[in-house]
Amino acid sequence: MIQEIAVVLLLILSLVYLCYRVNRKFFSKEKGCDTCAFSGKEKIEPLN
Amino acid sequence: MKIALFGNPNTGKSSMFNLLTGLRQQVSNFPGVTIEKRSGTFKIGVQKHQLTDFPGTYSIYPHSLDEEIVSQVVTNPTHEDFPELAIVVVEASNLERNMLLFTQLYDLKIPLVLVLNMWDIAEKNGIKIDIPALESLFPGTPMITMNARIGLGKERLFAAISTSKRAQEVIPFYNGFFPSPINDKDAQKQEIQDRYEKLRAILPTIQGKKSSVKSTFSRKLDAILIHRFWGYFIFSAVLLIIFQFIFAFATFPMDWIEHLFITLSTWLSGALPDGVFNNLLTQGILPGIGGVLMFIPQIALLFFFIALLEESGYLSRVVFIMDRLMRPFGLNGKSIVPLMSSVACAIPGIMATRTISDWKERLITIIIAPLMSCSARIPVYTLLIALVIPKTYVFGFISLQGLVLFALYSLGLVAALLLALILKKFIRSKDKGFLIMEMPEYKKPRWSNIMISITEKIKVFVWDAGKVILAISIILWVLAAYGPSDSMSSKIRAVKETSLYKKSTEPQKETMIASAKLEGSFIGITGKYIEPIISPLGYDWKIGISLISSFAAREVFVGSLSTIYAVHDENERQENLQTHLKEARRSDGTPVYSLATGASLMVFYVFAMQCMATLAVVKKETKSWRWPLIQLVIMGIMAYVGALITYFILT
């Protein structure tokens, strides 16, 4: 039973993560590139 | 204090930024790397300063989006980024060209510190600069010599920043009206000419030797490396060697990583209690993640060579010779840098198109950039090449597998050029852009920079792609392990009734039942629906499912195949993906991964826009859904038709 619950939780988490990612990439106002090699400590702003 | 870093492209601003802030912004011996402002902080004693690195520009009058940001900041004292102090970085051996921007900033009355960077190269070239004489021409501006790459002169810079005080009333360097109106190009041209004339008159008195004289070594090398014929020949040879290395030296660590995951999977399968979570972990997550992570050595090797070429200064020569090659295809010279960047990843490549002033030229470059083979294609290419291309040698020393990888990269480039030619007919631009680029000196590569570049890129690959692969592996496993209640059992019943099943051995029977269960699962049913669309390309439904899931990112294709075949493998043999794929058979007994299918898949991945992140960046850069969708359709058609033709020819 515990194993089944763990699988269901992981499945839900995966779906939520993918939806979050699609939303962030296509619909957020954040900077375009979040896969480039930045350190994360830098404040990066879009040009326009 | 708000401090800004300004200077011409490739003068070492980003090295300076990293030196002061301790951050790891990408640096290279290559102009146009910084295309947006980036901020960090540093302390001198107890005083904290905010440092902003701006894109390189030759003057305050902008020609492109990245240059515009400098102009907007320096000409508007009310701008939130207007600096209290600006560090102007110039190349000490190229004062004449570099000083133009400095004189403009000086006349804008911004307190300045002038850094004569790359002092080592100037000294090597016998250039002597009379610093006190130069300082007397620009009162109130401290001038220091530095070598930012190795941190030489940092203390002097700190002292200059701490003591910098600029007199408000200074005699301007330029006597005419300044700044010239933003739309009056003639006035700007005149001002720049006048400034250059004045600089030409002054500089010989303060420097011992004419600047910008390239070392004999650089000139001799350039004579060969940018030669009309030998330049291209050498570049092709360099690429070929890189691809040979990727195949020759990555095998051992790849096998090691793969073995590690198989061992871990086998151990966990025995150590954890039987159940669905055990199956998810050993058949879904570990094969999915391991299948992609095993390609880290190849990607690290590719980035090592790219970083090496950048650091040494050779990549700038490649840009120069590519400019010559691309002009007949109507491509702007400034398109070359984004296209070259796209070999690592299309996202920074597309962002680098901000340096292109003409919107239409920029749009064409954005559309064709993803056709350049990026590092995410490496796992797909190398998996398929190892599967269908024999490990033989041409002329006894050139690996055929490396040669095919070279051909795939070349195909992407040719396709990009041809698409640009076609797009030019539809998207006409009036403005003919051109590329102005200074050839940097050849430098001994700094291994620390190369290592930083590799580790940052691998970190991004593992962390960013890893999260998507993990999520997709879990979803795929659930879809492959479960199905509509009667679907799986009816498939199993049907298999058990066949004469082939009755004649088979026990392990064969287990495999047949696993296949039947998979076909009856949600993923099997979906796969069978899309099979008619992809079967003309030689693909079965498992490839189809992997193609769809790899829309998130190309490397997911490998992870998805790993998961699907691991679920299929009920015998718990924990074989590697290569073995699974080699053993995969169609219903008529022929191998699924024949040369025709493998080549067709490779061609598909050369052309297909299988990258959600790239589409998102195109949407953000073009500010509309129109262009990413057009791009998706164009590349999709190219991929399908290209794969179809390849399969048709090879069968």
XYZ file of C-alpha atoms in Angstrom:
699
model
C 0.000 0.000 0.000
C 2.823 2.411 0.932
C 4.499 1.695 -2.382
C 1.291 2.490 -4.294
C 0.882 5.780 -2.415
C 4.511 6.715 -3.161
C 3.999 6.030 -6.880
C 0.787 8.082 -7.005
C 2.494 10.974 -5.192
C 5.473 10.876 -7.552
C 3.135 10.804 -10.543
C 1.229 13.830 -9.289
C 4.477 15.667 -8.533
C 5.807 14.910 -12.020
C 2.653 16.173 -13.707
C 2.604 19.311 -11.573
C 6.286 19.953 -12.294
C 5.834 19.622 -16.063
C 2.801 21.939 -16.002
C 4.726 24.451 -13.888
C 7.633 24.317 -16.312
C 5.474 24.826 -19.403
C 3.717 27.716 -17.682
C 6.962 29.344 -16.563
C 8.590 29.021 -19.962
C 5.729 30.174 -22.138
C 3.605 32.433 -19.984
C 5.748 34.024 -17.294
C 7.329 37.449 -17.600
C 10.680 36.126 -16.429
C 13.861 36.167 -18.451
C 13.853 33.852 -21.453
C 16.869 31.711 -20.866
C 16.835 29.609 -17.763
C 18.998 26.877 -19.148
C 22.072 29.012 -19.769
C 25.021 28.620 -17.469
C 24.516 31.430 -14.995
C 25.545 31.128 -11.403
C 22.152 32.110 -10.091
C 23.569 34.861 -7.891
C 23.468 37.362 -10.698
C 20.605 39.710 -11.239
C 19.705 39.212 -14.880
C 17.280 41.481 -16.608
C 15.768 41.300 -20.077
C 16.628 43.993 -22.560
C 13.136 45.169 -23.315
C 28.243 52.763 -4.881
C 26.757 51.893 -8.281
C 29.620 50.996 -10.602
C 29.306 50.164 -14.306
C 31.674 48.275 -16.580
C 31.930 49.630 -20.110
C 34.235 48.924 -23.021
C 34.540 47.619 -26.578
C 33.616 43.982 -27.233
C 36.200 41.396 -26.157
C 38.298 43.701 -24.005
C 37.887 41.535 -20.901
C 34.928 43.207 -19.155
C 33.401 39.897 -18.135
C 36.770 38.691 -16.777
C 36.910 41.918 -14.774
C 33.341 41.367 -13.564
C 34.203 37.841 -12.419
C 37.423 39.022 -10.806
C 35.663 41.689 -8.756
C 32.427 39.917 -7.863
C 33.735 36.365 -7.615
C 30.868 35.273 -9.867
C 31.242 33.024 -12.859
C 29.815 34.897 -15.751
C 30.665 33.291 -19.067
C 33.875 34.736 -20.487
C 35.667 33.932 -23.692
C 38.191 35.183 -26.171
C 35.308 35.962 -28.472
C 33.362 39.193 -29.002
C 29.663 39.553 -28.206
C 29.430 37.053 -25.351
C 27.684 39.511 -23.030
C 24.401 40.552 -24.606
C 22.637 41.858 -21.563
C 23.582 43.701 -18.420
C 24.444 41.582 -15.424
C 24.917 42.703 -11.857
C 26.879 41.492 -8.889
C 28.286 42.961 -5.706
C 31.752 43.265 -4.187
C 33.319 44.859 -1.147
C 36.324 47.096 -0.694
C 36.987 47.063 3.036
C 33.572 47.493 4.563
C 32.097 49.416 1.677
C 29.788 47.413 -0.570
C 29.580 48.211 -4.279
C 27.152 47.099 -6.943
C 28.805 46.269 -10.246
C 26.953 46.017 -13.552
C 28.566 44.530 -16.652
C 27.176 46.016 -19.857
C 27.427 44.583 -23.391
C 30.482 45.672 -25.347
C 30.023 48.695 -27.593
C 32.295 50.881 -29.717
C 30.458 54.131 -29.067
C 27.458 55.418 -27.153
C 25.434 55.504 -30.390
C 23.639 52.171 -30.685
C 23.369 49.936 -33.735
C 21.660 47.003 -32.079
C 19.518 46.066 -29.091
C 22.447 45.098 -26.891
C 24.225 48.399 -27.595
C 21.028 50.340 -27.033
C 21.042 49.515 -23.343
C 24.421 51.232 -22.872
C 23.175 54.303 -24.672
C 19.955 54.437 -22.642
C 21.849 54.304 -19.361
C 24.739 56.698 -19.982
C 22.709 59.434 -21.658
C 20.051 59.547 -18.966
C 21.252 60.553 -15.470
C 17.775 59.744 -14.082
C 18.017 56.120 -15.297
C 17.998 53.667 -12.389
C 21.262 52.135 -13.621
C 23.072 55.416 -14.214
C 26.435 54.778 -12.552
C 28.099 56.777 -9.828
C 31.380 55.517 -11.242
C 32.228 53.742 -14.485
C 35.177 51.462 -15.107
C 36.109 51.689 -18.764
C 38.079 48.671 -19.903
C 40.337 49.159 -22.924
C 42.758 46.820 -24.610
C 46.183 48.326 -23.890
C 47.574 47.282 -27.265
C 44.660 48.804 -29.155
C 44.224 52.232 -27.603
C 43.269 54.177 -30.703
C 40.025 52.299 -31.360
C 39.207 51.606 -27.716
C 39.552 55.183 -26.477
C 36.617 56.548 -28.524
C 34.009 55.232 -26.078
C 36.110 56.451 -23.149
C 36.257 60.004 -24.504
C 32.468 60.032 -24.978
C 31.860 58.834 -21.417
C 34.407 61.404 -20.195
C 32.485 64.175 -21.948
C 29.262 62.946 -20.341
C 30.959 63.861 -17.018
C 30.555 60.370 -15.582
C 33.294 59.730 -12.972
C 35.618 57.210 -14.598
C 38.462 54.797 -13.941
C 40.320 53.733 -17.068
C 41.676 50.198 -17.021
C 44.361 49.396 -19.573
C 43.680 45.683 -19.711
C 45.721 42.871 -21.274
C 48.835 44.748 -20.252
C 50.919 41.589 -20.679
C 50.156 41.447 -24.406
C 50.968 45.150 -24.840
C 54.311 44.637 -23.105
C 55.039 41.580 -25.217
C 54.346 43.648 -28.333
C 56.782 46.313 -27.119
C 54.091 48.933 -26.526
C 55.008 51.470 -23.851
C 52.318 53.841 -22.620
C 53.151 56.998 -20.694
C 50.376 56.711 -18.106
C 51.021 60.079 -16.347
C 50.894 61.812 -19.753
C 47.617 60.079 -20.553
C 46.211 61.004 -17.124
C 47.116 64.643 -17.660
C 44.898 64.663 -20.781
C 41.898 63.503 -18.771
C 42.196 65.167 -15.362
C 40.479 63.441 -12.470
C 40.466 60.020 -14.115
C 42.747 57.415 -12.546
C 44.352 55.090 -15.100
C 45.695 51.707 -14.172
C 47.241 48.773 -15.969
C 45.769 45.325 -15.439
C 45.598 41.744 -16.583
C 42.079 40.816 -15.456
C 42.380 37.209 -16.607
C 44.913 36.437 -13.896
C 43.837 39.116 -11.457
C 46.931 41.288 -11.835
C 46.282 44.909 -10.794
C 43.187 44.221 -8.680
C 44.584 46.094 -5.677
C 45.424 49.100 -7.846
C 41.867 49.079 -9.187
C 40.421 48.923 -5.659
C 42.583 51.874 -4.646
C 41.476 53.822 -7.727
C 37.787 53.106 -7.011
C 38.115 54.148 -3.363
C 39.889 57.409 -4.136
C 38.100 58.297 -7.351
C 36.788 61.853 -7.328
C 35.979 63.616 -10.515
C 36.014 67.401 -10.797
C 32.636 68.527 -12.088
C 34.080 71.169 -14.388
C 36.453 69.552 -16.841
C 37.532 70.603 -20.285
C 35.622 68.360 -22.697
C 37.657 66.215 -25.055
C 35.345 67.008 -27.963
C 34.571 70.613 -28.672
C 31.455 70.218 -30.827
C 27.843 69.655 -29.836
C 27.601 66.543 -27.684
C 25.873 64.154 -27.439
C 24.742 64.194 -31.062
C 20.975 63.795 -31.550
C 20.000 60.127 -31.486
C 18.417 60.223 -34.982
C 21.047 62.367 -36.644
C 23.417 59.747 -38.040
C 25.452 62.339 -39.972
C 26.173 64.363 -36.840
C 27.158 61.170 -35.018
C 29.471 60.168 -37.864
C 31.082 63.592 -37.885
C 31.580 63.536 -34.122
C 33.191 60.086 -34.254
C 35.506 61.176 -37.082
C 36.560 64.264 -35.142
C 37.247 62.250 -32.011
C 39.327 59.722 -33.926
C 41.339 62.490 -35.572
C 42.101 64.026 -32.213
C 43.054 60.642 -30.764
C 45.335 59.947 -33.720
C 47.080 63.243 -33.080
C 47.494 62.696 -29.341
C 48.256 59.014 -28.952
C 51.643 58.863 -30.712
C 52.975 61.244 -28.066
C 52.028 58.981 -25.196
C 52.749 55.541 -26.529
C 56.094 54.309 -27.732
C 54.905 52.071 -30.497
C 51.869 52.235 -32.759
C 49.129 50.198 -31.138
C 47.014 47.468 -32.630
C 50.025 45.856 -34.210
C 49.333 42.163 -34.027
C 52.190 39.967 -32.964
C 54.120 38.279 -35.742
C 52.994 34.939 -34.408
C 49.306 35.911 -34.672
C 49.809 37.316 -38.153
C 51.602 34.209 -39.363
C 48.911 31.962 -37.953
C 46.143 34.127 -39.408
C 47.709 33.874 -42.847
C 46.879 30.150 -42.746
C 43.824 29.956 -40.519
C 41.753 32.548 -42.382
C 43.131 31.622 -45.812
C 40.517 31.328 -48.582
C 41.187 27.635 -49.034
C 43.308 26.426 -46.113
C 41.076 28.208 -43.582
C 38.092 26.028 -44.494
C 40.226 22.928 -44.849
C 41.727 23.384 -41.386
C 38.354 24.145 -39.812
C 36.848 20.978 -41.336
C 39.860 19.001 -40.091
C 39.475 20.481 -36.586
C 35.794 19.495 -36.500
C 36.570 16.024 -37.784
C 39.221 15.552 -35.094
C 36.788 16.719 -32.397
C 34.164 14.183 -33.493
C 36.790 11.445 -33.693
C 37.815 12.245 -30.117
C 34.199 12.227 -28.951
C 33.819 8.651 -30.159
C 37.280 7.408 -29.280
C 37.670 8.704 -25.726
C 34.158 8.879 -24.315
C 33.432 5.143 -24.579
C 35.189 4.089 -21.400
C 33.579 6.583 -18.967
C 30.226 6.057 -20.704
C 30.371 2.303 -20.127
C 31.351 2.977 -16.543
C 28.349 5.253 -15.893
C 26.006 2.812 -17.614
C 27.395 -0.084 -15.587
C 26.977 1.942 -12.398
C 23.280 2.514 -13.093
C 22.686 -1.135 -14.036
C 24.411 -2.294 -10.821
C 22.433 0.193 -8.751
C 19.219 -0.890 -10.408
C 19.943 -4.607 -9.834
C 20.887 -3.988 -6.206
C 17.810 -1.864 -5.478
C 15.557 -4.376 -7.171
C 16.770 -7.040 -4.712
C 17.110 -4.809 -1.651
C 13.674 -3.162 -1.778
C 10.528 -5.167 -1.112
C 8.706 -6.262 -4.259
C 6.026 -3.891 -5.398
C 5.131 -1.040 -7.719
C 7.574 1.443 -6.212
C 10.408 -1.032 -6.688
C 9.353 -1.443 -10.330
C 9.036 2.315 -10.848
C 12.521 2.859 -9.484
C 14.285 0.038 -11.320
C 12.322 0.046 -14.578
C 11.316 3.689 -14.876
C 13.466 6.208 -13.049
C 16.939 4.647 -13.059
C 16.952 3.525 -16.724
C 15.496 6.887 -17.767
C 18.046 8.976 -15.886
C 20.986 6.628 -16.469
C 20.242 6.395 -20.186
C 20.865 10.115 -20.544
C 23.532 10.709 -17.887
C 25.823 8.201 -19.578
C 26.318 10.781 -22.333
C 27.935 13.291 -19.971
C 31.496 12.338 -21.060
C 30.667 13.048 -24.707
C 29.013 16.362 -23.915
C 31.916 17.318 -21.630
C 34.349 16.542 -24.452
C 32.380 18.671 -26.918
C 32.310 21.613 -24.494
C 35.978 21.124 -23.722
C 36.862 21.556 -27.385
C 34.490 24.500 -27.880
C 35.972 26.227 -24.812
C 39.490 25.474 -26.004
C 38.800 26.998 -29.420
C 37.164 30.049 -27.819
C 39.914 30.603 -25.272
C 42.693 30.316 -27.818
C 41.102 32.919 -30.111
C 40.567 30.450 -32.981
C 36.765 30.677 -32.813
C 36.927 34.338 -33.851
C 38.810 33.226 -36.964
C 36.089 30.664 -37.616
C 33.501 33.448 -37.408
C 35.527 35.391 -39.973
C 35.762 32.552 -42.503
C 32.134 31.552 -41.933
C 31.086 35.131 -42.665
C 32.648 34.745 -46.113
C 30.906 31.406 -46.608
C 27.491 32.604 -45.478
C 27.280 35.864 -47.398
C 26.144 34.194 -50.675
C 23.205 32.797 -48.704
C 22.169 36.306 -47.796
C 23.045 35.975 -44.137
C 24.083 38.977 -42.128
C 27.654 38.762 -40.886
C 26.300 39.268 -37.391
C 24.280 36.040 -37.726
C 27.441 33.999 -37.463
C 28.002 34.441 -33.714
C 24.443 33.307 -32.814
C 24.727 30.346 -35.185
C 28.074 29.311 -33.722
C 26.665 29.648 -30.191
C 23.784 27.397 -31.209
C 26.196 24.491 -31.616
C 26.340 24.405 -27.816
C 22.690 25.365 -27.256
C 20.159 27.234 -29.401
C 18.880 29.296 -26.455
C 21.941 31.545 -25.904
C 22.319 31.520 -29.706
C 18.842 32.978 -30.178
C 19.452 35.511 -27.421
C 22.706 36.516 -29.098
C 20.699 37.644 -32.155
C 20.068 40.852 -30.187
C 23.315 42.097 -31.670
C 21.659 42.119 -35.121
C 20.276 45.569 -35.768
C 17.826 44.723 -38.559
C 14.686 43.027 -37.272
C 14.130 40.852 -40.359
C 17.724 39.663 -40.439
C 17.382 38.875 -36.757
C 14.165 36.934 -37.338
C 15.728 34.761 -40.060
C 18.669 33.986 -37.779
C 16.284 33.078 -34.931
C 14.373 30.707 -37.226
C 17.434 28.902 -38.590
C 19.496 28.795 -35.350
C 17.933 25.559 -33.974
C 19.034 23.738 -37.129
C 22.613 23.940 -35.910
C 23.167 20.679 -34.047
C 23.181 21.403 -30.315
C 24.678 19.370 -27.483
C 21.266 17.872 -26.612
C 21.371 16.026 -29.933
C 24.621 14.297 -28.956
C 22.929 11.538 -26.891
C 20.495 10.809 -29.744
C 23.134 10.900 -32.467
C 25.705 8.810 -30.633
C 23.175 6.212 -29.489
C 21.901 5.711 -33.042
C 25.344 5.868 -34.646
C 26.716 3.221 -32.286
C 23.657 1.132 -33.072
C 23.582 1.176 -36.876
C 27.004 2.370 -38.065
C 29.755 -0.264 -37.925
C 32.870 0.472 -35.892
C 35.182 0.547 -38.901
C 37.863 2.947 -40.093
C 38.108 4.841 -43.352
C 41.691 4.940 -44.749
C 42.655 2.909 -41.704
C 42.485 5.805 -39.206
C 39.279 7.849 -39.593
C 36.460 6.332 -37.551
C 33.344 5.884 -39.690
C 31.174 6.647 -36.651
C 32.986 9.967 -36.092
C 32.621 10.721 -39.792
C 28.852 10.192 -39.633
C 28.632 12.535 -36.616
C 30.571 15.129 -38.631
C 28.124 14.608 -41.545
C 25.115 15.177 -39.246
C 26.545 18.476 -37.981
C 27.317 19.501 -41.575
C 23.784 18.588 -42.663
C 22.370 20.914 -39.991
C 24.580 23.767 -41.207
C 23.693 23.229 -44.876
C 19.981 23.041 -44.013
C 20.267 26.293 -42.020
C 21.940 28.054 -44.968
C 19.396 26.802 -47.503
C 16.480 27.737 -45.262
C 17.985 31.220 -44.862
C 18.167 31.509 -48.647
C 14.490 30.548 -48.982
C 13.352 32.769 -46.103
C 15.127 35.733 -47.718
C 12.624 35.494 -50.581
C 9.725 35.946 -48.172
C 11.222 38.124 -45.451
C 13.010 40.841 -47.360
C 15.082 43.349 -45.462
C 16.350 46.701 -46.681
C 19.169 47.070 -44.222
C 22.238 45.105 -45.187
C 23.957 44.363 -41.937
C 27.664 43.777 -41.668
C 30.012 42.304 -39.142
C 32.759 44.382 -37.579
C 34.991 42.233 -35.472
C 38.418 42.637 -34.076
C 40.582 39.576 -34.304
C 41.807 38.912 -30.789
C 45.365 37.820 -30.190
C 45.936 34.088 -29.912
C 46.206 33.282 -26.240
C 47.317 30.331 -24.226
C 44.048 28.829 -22.983
C 43.367 29.263 -19.292
C 42.478 25.814 -18.024
C 40.522 27.223 -15.096
C 38.192 29.045 -17.521
C 37.784 25.887 -19.583
C 37.000 23.805 -16.505
C 34.485 26.394 -15.274
C 32.805 26.395 -18.674
C 32.573 22.578 -18.760
C 31.325 22.169 -15.196
C 28.700 24.912 -15.565
C 27.380 23.396 -18.796
C 27.315 19.867 -17.374
C 25.586 21.151 -14.250
C 22.904 22.710 -16.426
C 22.584 19.522 -18.501
C 22.271 17.274 -15.466
C 20.100 19.518 -13.349
C 17.833 21.107 -15.923
C 17.375 18.234 -18.358
C 17.551 15.755 -15.442
C 14.417 17.149 -13.768
C 12.413 16.879 -17.008
C 13.718 13.373 -17.705
C 12.872 12.270 -14.169
C 9.309 13.583 -14.454
C 8.797 12.088 -17.918
C 10.299 8.723 -16.859
C 7.796 8.492 -13.995
C 4.838 9.370 -16.215
C 5.961 7.014 -18.991
C 6.477 4.163 -16.541
C 2.963 4.578 -15.103
C 1.499 4.723 -18.613
C 3.485 1.614 -19.602
C 2.713 -0.396 -16.455
C -1.041 0.207 -16.410
C -3.789 0.060 -18.994
C -7.545 -0.230 -19.411
C -8.741 -3.144 -17.282
C -9.537 -5.616 -20.066
C -6.971 -4.429 -22.615
C -3.857 -5.942 -21.044
C -5.480 -9.239 -20.099
C -7.037 -9.697 -23.530
C -3.653 -9.086 -25.179
C -2.035 -11.652 -22.878
C -4.797 -14.162 -23.621
C -4.351 -13.626 -27.349
C -0.597 -14.222 -27.125
C -1.015 -17.369 -25.045
C -3.265 -18.840 -27.688
C -0.694 -18.487 -30.485
C 1.220 -21.549 -31.638
C 4.487 -19.583 -31.392
C 3.927 -19.072 -27.644
C 3.246 -22.744 -27.089
C 6.470 -23.719 -28.871
C 8.614 -21.138 -27.036
C 10.931 -21.639 -24.065
C 10.073 -20.155 -20.657
C 12.215 -16.975 -20.990
C 10.783 -16.412 -24.482
C 7.259 -16.821 -23.125
C 7.965 -14.214 -20.417
C 9.204 -11.747 -23.029
C 6.122 -12.360 -25.188
C 3.793 -11.758 -22.253
C 5.686 -8.573 -21.309
C 5.343 -7.358 -24.908
C 1.624 -8.105 -24.862
C 1.167 -6.245 -21.547
C 3.063 -3.252 -22.906
C 0.935 -3.214 -26.045
C -2.212 -3.307 -23.925
C -1.006 -0.480 -21.637
C -2.005 3.170 -22.001
C 1.285 3.910 -23.716
C 0.900 0.923 -26.070
C -2.605 1.977 -27.079
C -1.476 5.579 -27.685
C 1.574 4.342 -29.577
C -0.572 2.182 -31.849
C -2.740 5.225 -32.665
C 0.231 7.245 -33.899
C 1.968 4.317 -35.599
C 0.329 4.875 -39.036
C 1.799 8.404 -39.140
C 5.350 7.324 -38.349
C 5.527 3.867 -39.914
C 6.409 5.332 -43.386
C 9.596 6.618 -41.703
C 10.448 3.106 -40.494
C 9.530 3.740 -36.836
C 7.528 1.491 -34.521
C 5.200 2.751 -31.823
C 7.905 2.740 -29.136
C 9.993 5.157 -31.189
C 6.828 7.189 -31.763
C 6.180 7.556 -28.024
C 9.817 8.532 -27.449
C 9.574 11.100 -30.262
C 6.531 12.701 -28.666
C 8.029 12.774 -25.171
C 11.261 14.259 -26.552
C 9.365 17.355 -27.579
C 10.216 18.536 -24.060
C 13.942 18.190 -24.866
C 15.761 16.087 -27.433
C 17.773 14.048 -24.945
C 14.507 12.811 -23.399
C 14.249 10.510 -26.456
C 17.026 8.326 -25.051
C 15.570 8.349 -21.530
C 12.121 7.429 -22.843
C 13.448 4.520 -24.919
C 15.353 3.308 -21.836
C 12.192 3.369 -19.715
C 9.980 1.700 -22.332
C 12.484 -1.089 -22.979
C 13.150 -1.557 -19.252
C 9.408 -2.082 -18.655
C 9.388 -4.433 -21.616
C 12.231 -6.426 -20.061
C 10.347 -8.496 -17.523
C 13.147 -11.024 -17.237
C 14.992 -8.531 -15.052
C 18.133 -9.005 -17.068
C 18.985 -5.321 -16.570
C 20.582 -5.151 -19.988
C 21.861 -1.866 -21.345
C 19.830 0.152 -23.823
C 22.101 -0.740 -26.755
C 21.460 -4.449 -26.224
C 17.713 -3.916 -25.923
C 17.610 -1.920 -29.139
C 19.807 -4.386 -31.024
C 17.507 -7.228 -30.008
C 14.282 -5.343 -30.842
C 12.379 -7.085 -33.636
C 9.354 -6.250 -35.768
C 6.488 -8.706 -36.115
C 8.139 -10.154 -39.259
C 11.346 -10.861 -37.312
C 13.474 -8.124 -38.928
C 15.419 -5.781 -36.625
C 13.638 -2.540 -35.702
C 16.895 -0.597 -35.709
C 18.132 -1.253 -39.227
C 20.478 1.156 -40.997
C 17.485 2.741 -42.760
C 15.520 3.327 -39.540
C 18.587 4.579 -37.649
C 19.589 6.989 -40.429
C 16.002 8.167 -40.824
C 15.838 8.923 -37.083
C 19.146 10.781 -37.164
C 17.942 12.937 -40.064
C 14.678 13.539 -38.196
C 16.592 14.858 -35.195
C 18.847 17.076 -37.344
C 15.773 18.972 -38.534
C 13.057 18.593 -35.880
C 12.309 21.376 -33.407
C 12.193 19.024 -30.426
C 12.879 21.592 -27.725
C 10.239 23.304 -25.642
C 12.773 25.684 -24.065
C 13.915 26.952 -27.480
C 10.332 27.568 -28.590
C 9.700 29.471 -25.373
C 12.746 31.667 -25.963
C 11.691 32.341 -29.571
C 8.267 33.354 -28.272
C 9.861 35.708 -25.743
C 12.353 37.198 -28.202
C 9.798 37.720 -30.990
C 7.044 38.664 -28.530
C 4.468 36.563 -30.358
C 3.264 32.990 -30.782
C 3.360 33.376 -34.552
C 7.072 32.838 -35.140
C 7.666 29.873 -32.824
C 4.659 28.157 -34.413
C 5.909 28.887 -37.945
C 9.327 27.607 -36.911
C 7.792 24.449 -35.418
C 5.839 23.744 -38.612
C 8.768 24.444 -40.980
C 11.192 22.300 -39.022
C 8.571 19.589 -38.520
C 7.953 19.345 -42.261
C 11.703 19.317 -42.954
C 12.181 16.539 -40.384
C 9.357 14.364 -41.678
C 10.222 14.746 -45.359
C 13.962 14.368 -44.703
C 13.441 11.206 -42.652
C 11.005 9.808 -45.226
C 13.447 10.353 -48.113
C 16.316 8.834 -46.098
C 14.282 5.736 -45.217
C 13.039 5.397 -48.788
C 16.563 5.617 -50.253
C 18.098 3.171 -47.780
C 15.403 0.559 -48.217
